[in-house]
PDB file of C-alpha atoms in Angstrom:
ATOM      1  CA  MET A 288      33.305  42.637 -65.475  1.00 56.00           C
ATOM      2  CA  LYS A 289      30.034  44.155 -66.098  1.00 67.00           C
ATOM      3  CA  PRO A 290      29.706  47.925 -64.706  1.00 72.00           C
ATOM      4  CA  LYS A 291      26.950  47.086 -62.245  1.00 80.00           C
ATOM      5  CA  LEU A 292      28.595  44.080 -60.771  1.00 81.00           C
ATOM      6  CA  SER A 293      31.745  46.033 -60.171  1.00 80.00           C
ATOM      7  CA  GLN A 294      29.906  48.856 -58.657  1.00 82.00           C
ATOM      8  CA  PHE A 295      27.967  46.510 -56.439  1.00 81.00           C
ATOM      9  CA  LEU A 296      31.014  44.757 -55.227  1.00 84.00           C
ATOM     10  CA  ILE A 297      32.637  48.224 -54.551  1.00 85.00           C
ATOM     11  CA  VAL A 298      29.716  49.299 -52.483  1.00 81.00           C
ATOM     12  CA  GLY A 299      29.508  46.050 -50.601  1.00 81.00           C
ATOM     13  CA  ILE A 300      33.246  46.038 -49.705  1.00 84.00           C
ATOM     14  CA  LEU A 301      32.955  49.566 -48.548  1.00 78.00           C
ATOM     15  CA  ILE A 302      29.735  48.886 -46.255  1.00 81.00           C
ATOM     16  CA  ILE A 303      31.643  45.882 -44.824  1.00 81.00           C
ATOM     17  CA  PHE A 304      34.824  47.615 -44.003  1.00 75.00           C
ATOM     18  CA  GLY A 305      32.797  50.708 -42.708  1.00 73.00           C
ATOM     19  CA  SER A 306      30.794  48.549 -40.247  1.00 73.00           C
ATOM     20  CA  CYS A 307      33.835  47.142 -38.823  1.00 71.00           C
ATOM     21  CA  GLN A 308      35.370  50.449 -37.475  1.00 70.00           C
ATOM     22  CA  GLU A 309      34.611  51.200 -33.735  1.00 66.00           C
ATOM     23  CA  SER A 310      32.401  54.305 -33.351  1.00 63.00           C
ATOM     24  CA  GLU A 311      33.178  57.333 -31.142  1.00 63.00           C
ATOM     25  CA  THR A 312      30.039  56.860 -29.140  1.00 58.00           C
ATOM     26  CA  THR A 313      31.111  53.219 -28.304  1.00 56.00           C
ATOM     27  CA  LYS A 314      34.557  54.323 -27.052  1.00 61.00           C
ATOM     28  CA  LYS A 315      32.922  57.184 -24.635  1.00 66.00           C
ATOM     29  CA  THR A 316      30.215  55.037 -23.268  1.00 65.00           C
ATOM     30  CA  THR A 317      31.045  53.402 -19.997  1.00 72.00           C
ATOM     31  CA  LEU A 318      28.574  50.992 -18.489  1.00 74.00           C
ATOM     32  CA  LYS A 319      28.321  51.731 -14.930  1.00 78.00           C
ATOM     33  CA  LEU A 320      25.322  51.249 -12.351  1.00 76.00           C
ATOM     34  CA  TRP A 321      25.785  53.061  -9.240  1.00 78.00           C
ATOM     35  CA  TYR A 322      23.520  53.357  -6.179  1.00 78.00           C
ATOM     36  CA  GLN A 323      23.667  56.027  -3.526  1.00 82.00           C
ATOM     37  CA  GLN A 324      23.187  53.466  -0.821  1.00 80.00           C
ATOM     38  CA  PRO A 325      22.693  49.757  -0.442  1.00 79.00           C
ATOM     39  CA  ALA A 326      19.362  47.997   0.161  1.00 81.00           C
ATOM     40  CA  ASP A 327      18.954  47.198   3.875  1.00 82.00           C
ATOM     41  CA  ALA A 328      19.481  43.534   4.032  1.00 80.00           C
ATOM     42  CA  THR A 329      18.482  43.349   7.530  1.00 82.00           C
ATOM     43  CA  VAL A 330      14.710  44.441   6.859  1.00 80.00           C
ATOM     44  CA  LYS A 331      12.327  41.485   6.762  1.00 79.00           C
ATOM     45  CA  ASP A 332      10.317  41.077   3.544  1.00 75.00           C
ATOM     46  CA  ILE A 333       6.652  41.744   3.463  1.00 72.00           C
ATOM     47  CA  PRO A 334       5.222  38.471   1.943  1.00 69.00           C
ATOM     48  CA  TYR A 335       3.528  38.549  -1.080  1.00 71.00           C
ATOM     49  CA  LYS A 336       3.930  42.544  -1.432  1.00 70.00           C
ATOM     50  CA  TRP A 337       7.043  42.645  -2.961  1.00 64.00           C
ATOM     51  CA  LYS A 338       6.039  45.317  -5.664  1.00 68.00           C
ATOM     52  CA  ASP A 339       5.183  47.579  -2.616  1.00 74.00           C
ATOM     53  CA  ASP A 340       8.419  46.591  -0.464  1.00 78.00           C
ATOM     54  CA  PRO A 341      10.835  49.615  -0.613  1.00 79.00           C
ATOM     55  CA  GLU A 342      13.842  47.861   0.632  1.00 80.00           C
ATOM     56  CA  TRP A 343      13.220  45.008  -2.079  1.00 79.00           C
ATOM     57  CA  LEU A 344      12.842  47.491  -4.835  1.00 80.00           C
ATOM     58  CA  LYS A 345      16.147  48.894  -3.990  1.00 83.00           C
ATOM     59  CA  ALA A 346      17.955  45.486  -4.632  1.00 84.00           C
ATOM     60  CA  LEU A 347      19.844  44.821  -7.851  1.00 86.00           C
ATOM     61  CA  PRO A 348      18.130  42.317 -10.014  1.00 86.00           C
ATOM     62  CA  LEU A 349      20.210  40.191 -12.171  1.00 88.00           C
ATOM     63  CA  ALA A 350      19.038  37.303 -14.383  1.00 86.00           C
ATOM     64  CA  ASN A 351      20.069  35.312 -17.340  1.00 85.00           C
ATOM     65  CA  GLY A 352      16.499  33.778 -18.409  1.00 77.00           C
ATOM     66  CA  SER A 353      16.719  30.390 -16.154  1.00 80.00           C
ATOM     67  CA  LEU A 354      18.261  31.863 -12.872  1.00 85.00           C
ATOM     68  CA  GLY A 355      17.387  35.044 -11.211  1.00 87.00           C
ATOM     69  CA  VAL A 356      18.775  36.799  -8.097  1.00 88.00           C
ATOM     70  CA  MET A 357      18.065  40.086  -5.984  1.00 86.00           C
ATOM     71  CA  VAL A 358      21.346  41.380  -4.667  1.00 86.00           C
ATOM     72  CA  PHE A 359      20.948  43.787  -1.642  1.00 85.00           C
ATOM     73  CA  GLY A 360      24.469  44.841  -1.726  1.00 81.00           C
ATOM     74  CA  ASP A 361      24.606  45.702   2.032  1.00 78.00           C
ATOM     75  CA  VAL A 362      28.322  45.813   3.049  1.00 77.00           C
ATOM     76  CA  ASN A 363      27.899  44.686   6.862  1.00 81.00           C
ATOM     77  CA  GLN A 364      25.398  41.794   5.847  1.00 83.00           C
ATOM     78  CA  GLU A 365      24.991  40.600   2.336  1.00 82.00           C
ATOM     79  CA  ARG A 366      21.731  38.992   1.348  1.00 85.00           C
ATOM     80  CA  ILE A 367      20.775  37.499  -1.830  1.00 84.00           C
ATOM     81  CA  GLN A 368      17.421  35.947  -3.247  1.00 84.00           C
ATOM     82  CA  LEU A 369      17.567  33.393  -5.710  1.00 84.00           C
ATOM     83  CA  SER A 370      14.714  32.257  -8.262  1.00 83.00           C
ATOM     84  CA  GLU A 371      15.292  29.433 -10.483  1.00 79.00           C
ATOM     85  CA  GLU A 372      12.860  28.530 -13.178  1.00 73.00           C
ATOM     86  CA  SER A 373      11.994  25.086 -12.381  1.00 70.00           C
ATOM     87  CA  MET A 374      10.700  26.496  -8.857  1.00 68.00           C
ATOM     88  CA  TRP A 375       7.618  27.947 -10.445  1.00 64.00           C
ATOM     89  CA  SER A 376       4.522  26.298 -11.895  1.00 63.00           C
ATOM     90  CA  GLY A 377       3.994  26.030 -15.581  1.00 62.00           C
ATOM     91  CA  SER A 378       7.233  24.523 -16.444  1.00 62.00           C
ATOM     92  CA  PRO A 379       7.058  22.007 -19.213  1.00 70.00           C
ATOM     93  CA  ASP A 380       8.802  19.571 -16.970  1.00 73.00           C
ATOM     94  CA  ASN A 381       7.527  17.657 -13.977  1.00 75.00           C
ATOM     95  CA  ASN A 382      10.185  18.755 -11.423  1.00 72.00           C
ATOM     96  CA  ASP A 383       8.264  17.677  -8.289  1.00 75.00           C
ATOM     97  CA  ASN A 384      10.381  15.456  -6.032  1.00 80.00           C
ATOM     98  CA  PRO A 385       7.995  13.777  -3.421  1.00 80.00           C
ATOM     99  CA  ASP A 386      11.045  12.591  -1.316  1.00 80.00           C
ATOM    100  CA  ALA A 387      12.301  16.360  -0.953  1.00 82.00           C
ATOM    101  CA  TYR A 388      10.292  17.237   2.145  1.00 85.00           C
ATOM    102  CA  PRO A 389      11.673  14.273   4.409  1.00 86.00           C
ATOM    103  CA  ALA A 390      15.185  15.391   3.504  1.00 87.00           C
ATOM    104  CA  GLN A 391      14.611  19.061   4.316  1.00 87.00           C
ATOM    105  CA  ALA A 392      15.533  18.660   8.335  1.00 89.00           C
ATOM    106  CA  LYS A 393      18.586  17.109   7.285  1.00 90.00           C
ATOM    107  CA  ILE A 394      19.642  19.676   4.636  1.00 87.00           C
ATOM    108  CA  ARG A 395      18.979  22.459   6.952  1.00 88.00           C
ATOM    109  CA  GLU A 396      21.123  20.672   9.590  1.00 90.00           C
ATOM    110  CA  LEU A 397      24.083  20.407   7.261  1.00 88.00           C
ATOM    111  CA  LEU A 398      23.780  24.152   5.961  1.00 87.00           C
ATOM    112  CA  PHE A 399      23.690  25.377   9.579  1.00 88.00           C
ATOM    113  CA  GLN A 400      26.963  23.264  10.665  1.00 89.00           C
ATOM    114  CA  GLY A 401      28.563  24.717   7.428  1.00 85.00           C
ATOM    115  CA  LYS A 402      28.825  21.437   5.591  1.00 85.00           C
ATOM    116  CA  ILE A 403      27.594  22.768   2.237  1.00 79.00           C
ATOM    117  CA  THR A 404      30.122  20.425   0.433  1.00 81.00           C
ATOM    118  CA  VAL A 405      28.422  17.388   1.789  1.00 81.00           C
ATOM    119  CA  LEU A 406      25.250  18.437  -0.121  1.00 75.00           C
ATOM    120  CA  PHE A 407      26.502  18.077  -3.395  1.00 68.00           C
TER     121      PHE A 407
END
């Protein structure tokens, strides 16, 4: 083998094995998010003023790019707010359902009766 090629292979192998080892900083890092108190889930939202709503700002935002949720974390009364990408204008798909409004009353009735599985 030529000297430059063998040196290149040795350096490459050392880099590969060196990058596979776990660093000390990775072992010591614990990813933990902790709040002093939960957001109050009983407080009503201020419509269209969420950026100034103190309780809404205390909620924990979770998202994956398509589905978002604000978790309030109140132990006595849990509340979550969902946001799904097709609900917003500007989607490349036409997700409007003209038959949705007439079914809204029946959907609410089933939800309040606890018959959630019927909706699926």
